[in-house]
Short mmCIF file of C-alpha atoms in Angstrom, two decimals:
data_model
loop_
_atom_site.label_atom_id
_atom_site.label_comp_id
_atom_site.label_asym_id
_atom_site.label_seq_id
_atom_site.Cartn_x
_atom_site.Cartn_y
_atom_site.Cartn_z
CA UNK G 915 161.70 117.69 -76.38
CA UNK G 916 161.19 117.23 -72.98
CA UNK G 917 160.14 113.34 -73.89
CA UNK G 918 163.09 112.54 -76.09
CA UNK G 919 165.23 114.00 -72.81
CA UNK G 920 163.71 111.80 -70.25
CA UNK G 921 164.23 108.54 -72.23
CA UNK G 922 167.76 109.74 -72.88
CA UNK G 923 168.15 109.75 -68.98
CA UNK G 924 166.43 106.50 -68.79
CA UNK G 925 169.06 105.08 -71.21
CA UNK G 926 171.71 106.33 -69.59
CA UNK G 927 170.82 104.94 -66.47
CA UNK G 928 170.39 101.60 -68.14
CA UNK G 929 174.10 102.16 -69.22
CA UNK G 930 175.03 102.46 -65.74
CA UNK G 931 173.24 99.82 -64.58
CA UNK G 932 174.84 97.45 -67.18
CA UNK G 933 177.90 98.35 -65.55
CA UNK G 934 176.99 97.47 -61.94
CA UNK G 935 178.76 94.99 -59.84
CA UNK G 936 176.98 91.38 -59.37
CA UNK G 937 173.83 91.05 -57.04
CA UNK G 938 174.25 90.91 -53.50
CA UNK G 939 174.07 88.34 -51.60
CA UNK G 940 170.93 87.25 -49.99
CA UNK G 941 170.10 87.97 -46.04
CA UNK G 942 167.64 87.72 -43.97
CA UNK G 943 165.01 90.68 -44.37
CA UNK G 944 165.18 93.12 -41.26
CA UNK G 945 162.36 96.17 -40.80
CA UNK G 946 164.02 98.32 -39.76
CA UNK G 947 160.53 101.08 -39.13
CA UNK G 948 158.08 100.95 -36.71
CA UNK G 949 155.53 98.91 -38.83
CA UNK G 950 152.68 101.65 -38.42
CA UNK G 951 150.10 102.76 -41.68
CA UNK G 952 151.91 105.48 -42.83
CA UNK G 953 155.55 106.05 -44.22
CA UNK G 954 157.15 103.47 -41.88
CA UNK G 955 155.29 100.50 -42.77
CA UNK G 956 155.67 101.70 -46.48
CA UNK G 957 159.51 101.76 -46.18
CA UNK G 958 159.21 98.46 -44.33
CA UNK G 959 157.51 97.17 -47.60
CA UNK G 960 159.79 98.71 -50.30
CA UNK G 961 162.71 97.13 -48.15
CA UNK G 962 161.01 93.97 -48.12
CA UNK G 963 160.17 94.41 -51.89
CA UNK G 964 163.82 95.65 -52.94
CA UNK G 965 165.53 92.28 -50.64
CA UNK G 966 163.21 89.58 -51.77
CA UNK G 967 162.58 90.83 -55.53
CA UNK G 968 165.33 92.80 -56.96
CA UNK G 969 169.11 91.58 -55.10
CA UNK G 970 168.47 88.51 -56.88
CA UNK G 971 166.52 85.87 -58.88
CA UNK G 972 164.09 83.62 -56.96
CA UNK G 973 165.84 80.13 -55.81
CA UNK G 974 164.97 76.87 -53.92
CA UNK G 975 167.13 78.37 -51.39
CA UNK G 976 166.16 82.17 -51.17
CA UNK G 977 163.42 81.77 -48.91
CA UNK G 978 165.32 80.35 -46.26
CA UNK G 979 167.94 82.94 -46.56
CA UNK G 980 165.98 86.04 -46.57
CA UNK G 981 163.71 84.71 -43.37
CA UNK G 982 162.85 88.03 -40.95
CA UNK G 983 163.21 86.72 -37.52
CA UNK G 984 159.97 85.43 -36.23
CA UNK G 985 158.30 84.90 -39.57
CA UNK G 986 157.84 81.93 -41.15
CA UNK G 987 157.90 79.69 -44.41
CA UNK G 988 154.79 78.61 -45.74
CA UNK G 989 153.44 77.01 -48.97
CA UNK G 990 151.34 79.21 -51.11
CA UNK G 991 148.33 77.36 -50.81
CA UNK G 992 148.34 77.15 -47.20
CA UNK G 993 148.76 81.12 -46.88
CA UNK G 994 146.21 82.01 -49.14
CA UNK G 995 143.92 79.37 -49.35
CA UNK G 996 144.02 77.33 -45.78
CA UNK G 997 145.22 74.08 -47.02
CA UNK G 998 148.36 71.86 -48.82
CA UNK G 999 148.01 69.39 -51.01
CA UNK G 1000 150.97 67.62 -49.96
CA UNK G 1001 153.15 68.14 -52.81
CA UNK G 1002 156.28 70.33 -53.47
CA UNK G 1003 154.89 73.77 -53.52
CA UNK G 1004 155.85 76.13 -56.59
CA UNK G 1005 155.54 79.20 -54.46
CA UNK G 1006 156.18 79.60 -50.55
CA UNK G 1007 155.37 82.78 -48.68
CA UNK G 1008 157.57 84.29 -45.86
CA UNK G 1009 154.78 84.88 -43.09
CA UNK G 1010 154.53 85.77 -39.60
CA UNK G 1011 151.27 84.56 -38.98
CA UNK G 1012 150.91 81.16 -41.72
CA UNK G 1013 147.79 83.06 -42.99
CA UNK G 1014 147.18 85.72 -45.46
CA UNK G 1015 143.52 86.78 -43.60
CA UNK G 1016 145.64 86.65 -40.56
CA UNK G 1017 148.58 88.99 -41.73
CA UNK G 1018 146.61 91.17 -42.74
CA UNK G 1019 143.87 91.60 -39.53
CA UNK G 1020 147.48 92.16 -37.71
CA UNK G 1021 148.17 94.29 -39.93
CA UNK G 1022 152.25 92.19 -40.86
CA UNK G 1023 153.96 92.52 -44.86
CA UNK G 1024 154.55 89.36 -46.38
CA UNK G 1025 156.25 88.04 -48.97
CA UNK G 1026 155.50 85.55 -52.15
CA UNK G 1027 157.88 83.57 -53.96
CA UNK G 1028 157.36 81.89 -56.74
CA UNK G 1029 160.11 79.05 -57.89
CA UNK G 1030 161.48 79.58 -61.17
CA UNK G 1031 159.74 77.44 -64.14
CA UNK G 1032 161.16 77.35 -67.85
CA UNK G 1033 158.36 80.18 -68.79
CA UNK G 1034 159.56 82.42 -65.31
CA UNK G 1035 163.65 81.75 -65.79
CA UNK G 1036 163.66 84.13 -62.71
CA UNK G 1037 160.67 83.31 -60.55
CA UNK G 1038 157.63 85.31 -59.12
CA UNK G 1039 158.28 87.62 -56.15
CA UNK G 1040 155.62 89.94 -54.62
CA UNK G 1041 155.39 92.15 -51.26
CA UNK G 1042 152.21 93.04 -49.97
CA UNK G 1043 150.65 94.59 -46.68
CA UNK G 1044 147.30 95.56 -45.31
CA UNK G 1045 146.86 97.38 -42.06
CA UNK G 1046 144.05 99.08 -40.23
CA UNK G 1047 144.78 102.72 -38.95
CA UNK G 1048 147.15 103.18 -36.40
CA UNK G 1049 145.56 106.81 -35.27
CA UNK G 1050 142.31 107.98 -33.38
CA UNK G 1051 142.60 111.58 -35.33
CA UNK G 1052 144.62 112.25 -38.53
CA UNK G 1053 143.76 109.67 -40.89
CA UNK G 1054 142.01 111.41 -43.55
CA UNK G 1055 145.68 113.62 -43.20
CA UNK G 1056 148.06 111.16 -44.01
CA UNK G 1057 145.67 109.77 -46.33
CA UNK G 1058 145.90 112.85 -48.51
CA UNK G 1059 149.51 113.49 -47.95
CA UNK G 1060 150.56 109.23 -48.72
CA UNK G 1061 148.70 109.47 -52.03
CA UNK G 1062 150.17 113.13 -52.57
CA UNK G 1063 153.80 112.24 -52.67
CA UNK G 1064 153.94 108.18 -52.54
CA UNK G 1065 155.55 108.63 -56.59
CA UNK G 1066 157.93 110.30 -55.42
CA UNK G 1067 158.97 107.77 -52.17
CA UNK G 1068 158.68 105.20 -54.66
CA UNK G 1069 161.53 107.10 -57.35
CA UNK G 1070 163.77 107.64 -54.47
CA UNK G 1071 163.96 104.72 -52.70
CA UNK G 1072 163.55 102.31 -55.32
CA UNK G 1073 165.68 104.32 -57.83
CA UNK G 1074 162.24 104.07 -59.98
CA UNK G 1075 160.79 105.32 -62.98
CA UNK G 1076 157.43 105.50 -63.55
CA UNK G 1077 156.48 103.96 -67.11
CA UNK G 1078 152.51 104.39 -66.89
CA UNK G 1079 151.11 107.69 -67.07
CA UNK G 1080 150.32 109.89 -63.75
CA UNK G 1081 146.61 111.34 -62.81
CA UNK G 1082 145.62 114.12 -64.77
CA UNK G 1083 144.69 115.84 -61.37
CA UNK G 1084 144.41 115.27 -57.65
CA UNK G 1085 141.26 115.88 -55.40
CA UNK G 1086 141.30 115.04 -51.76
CA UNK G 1087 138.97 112.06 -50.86
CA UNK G 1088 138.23 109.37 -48.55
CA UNK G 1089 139.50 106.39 -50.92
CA UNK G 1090 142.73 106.78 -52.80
CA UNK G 1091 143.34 103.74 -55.21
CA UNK G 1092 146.77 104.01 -57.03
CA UNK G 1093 147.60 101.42 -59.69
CA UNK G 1094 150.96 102.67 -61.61
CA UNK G 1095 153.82 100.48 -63.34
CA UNK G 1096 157.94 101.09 -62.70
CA UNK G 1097 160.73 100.45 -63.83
CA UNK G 1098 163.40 99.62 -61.62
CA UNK G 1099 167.13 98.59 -61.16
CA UNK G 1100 167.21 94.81 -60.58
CA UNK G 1101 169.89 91.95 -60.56
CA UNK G 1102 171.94 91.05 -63.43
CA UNK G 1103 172.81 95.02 -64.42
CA UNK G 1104 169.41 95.17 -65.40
CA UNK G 1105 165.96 96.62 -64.95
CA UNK G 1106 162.62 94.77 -63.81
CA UNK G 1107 158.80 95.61 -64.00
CA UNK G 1108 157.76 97.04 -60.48
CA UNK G 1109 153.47 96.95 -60.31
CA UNK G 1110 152.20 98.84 -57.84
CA UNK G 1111 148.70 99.04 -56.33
CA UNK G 1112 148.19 101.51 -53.14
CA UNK G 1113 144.98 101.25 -51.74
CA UNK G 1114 143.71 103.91 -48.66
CA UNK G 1115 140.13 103.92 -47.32
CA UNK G 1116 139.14 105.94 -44.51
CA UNK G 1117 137.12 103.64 -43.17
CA UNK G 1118 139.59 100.66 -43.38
CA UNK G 1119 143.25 101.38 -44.19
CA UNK G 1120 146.17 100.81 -46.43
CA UNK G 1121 146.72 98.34 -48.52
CA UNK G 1122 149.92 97.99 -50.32
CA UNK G 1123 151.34 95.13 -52.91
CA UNK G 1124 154.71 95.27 -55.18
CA UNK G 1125 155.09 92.35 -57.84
CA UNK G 1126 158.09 91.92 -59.40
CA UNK G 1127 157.71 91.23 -63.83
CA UNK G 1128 159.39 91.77 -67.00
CA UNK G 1129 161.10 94.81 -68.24
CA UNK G 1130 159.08 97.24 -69.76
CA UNK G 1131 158.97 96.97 -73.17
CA UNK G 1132 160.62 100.21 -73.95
CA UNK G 1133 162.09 103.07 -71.85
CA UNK G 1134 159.43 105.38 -71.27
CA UNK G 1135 156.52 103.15 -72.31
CA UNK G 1136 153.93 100.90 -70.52
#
């Protein structure tokens, strides 16, 4: 019962989004929060996630448009990997630093696009951060509390529904790894593929990533 009512929500929420005006238009991403390791930075990354990923399709011209001030346009290769080949890239990054190692040590979200192809009509798009603790005291704290209710930031501010199943339990710890799969309103009147990893280690930080993919393949279902 309680299944059959939760996909008939789901559906009806698919109606509505079928209904929806057309995408907005693209502008340049702003974070808003104080980019520290707990809900701030995570709001910084879901607003990075929901500008870059779900307003729109990737385009030749998106990265450009969505720019943050003082970040900048990268190839793929060259953020991840240290060099270009010289060619066209197929995916740029938006990037404060030019480096993924980099971003991360400083502790900065970036984002990955990925230019449509005939097998990716809509192109690849993907927010990630890593950041060390911003507290002396506390950590294990907001730990606890980030892997307690992060479901349900991501359902509110995302508008999300969670298609893989929850934990069976919770037990405090000192590492909380969260890998879960969403569903979420995206351009077009439709809904996209939100996968999520959340990563906190007492002894290192957070570590956050959103990647945009393909519907899931039913309402309700992984």
């Amino acid at each position: 019962m309680f299944e059959a009512q939760r996909i008939r929500r789901i559906a009806a929420g698919l109606a509505l989004a079928a209904v929806a005006g057309p995408a907005f238009a693209a502008e340049p991403i702003v974070f808003t929060h104080k980019n520290w390791s707990d809900l701030r930075g995570i709001l910084n990354v879901f607003d990075a996630f929901r500008q870059a990923c779900l307003n729109q399709p990737v385009t030749q011209a998106l990265p450009e448009e969505l720019r943050p001030e003082g970040y900048r346009i990268v190839p793929s290769g060259l953020h991840a990997l240290g060099f270009d080949n010289g060619k066209p890239p197929t995916a740029v990054v938006l990037s404060v630093t030019g480096d993924e190692e980099k971003d991360f040590e400083q502790g900065e979200p970036f984002v990955h696009l990925g230019f449509p192809t005939d097998s990716v009509p809509n192109g690849e798009c993907r927010a990630a951060w890593k950041r060390a603790w911003d507290y002396d005291e506390g950590v294990q704290g907001v730990m606890t509390a980030t892997a307690a209710v992060f479901d349900s930031w991501m359902s509110f501010y995302l508008k999300a529904v969670r298609v893989s199943r929850p934990d069976d339990s919770f037990t405090a710890s000192k590492v909380y790894s969260n890998v879960s799969e969403w569903a979420v309103p995206c351009f077009g009147g439709t809904w996209c593929r939100a996968s999520v990893l959340l990563d906190q280690r007492l002894d290192e930080g957070i570590y956050l990533t959103i990647s945009r993919g393909d519907p899931p393949a039913a309402p309700g279902g992984g």
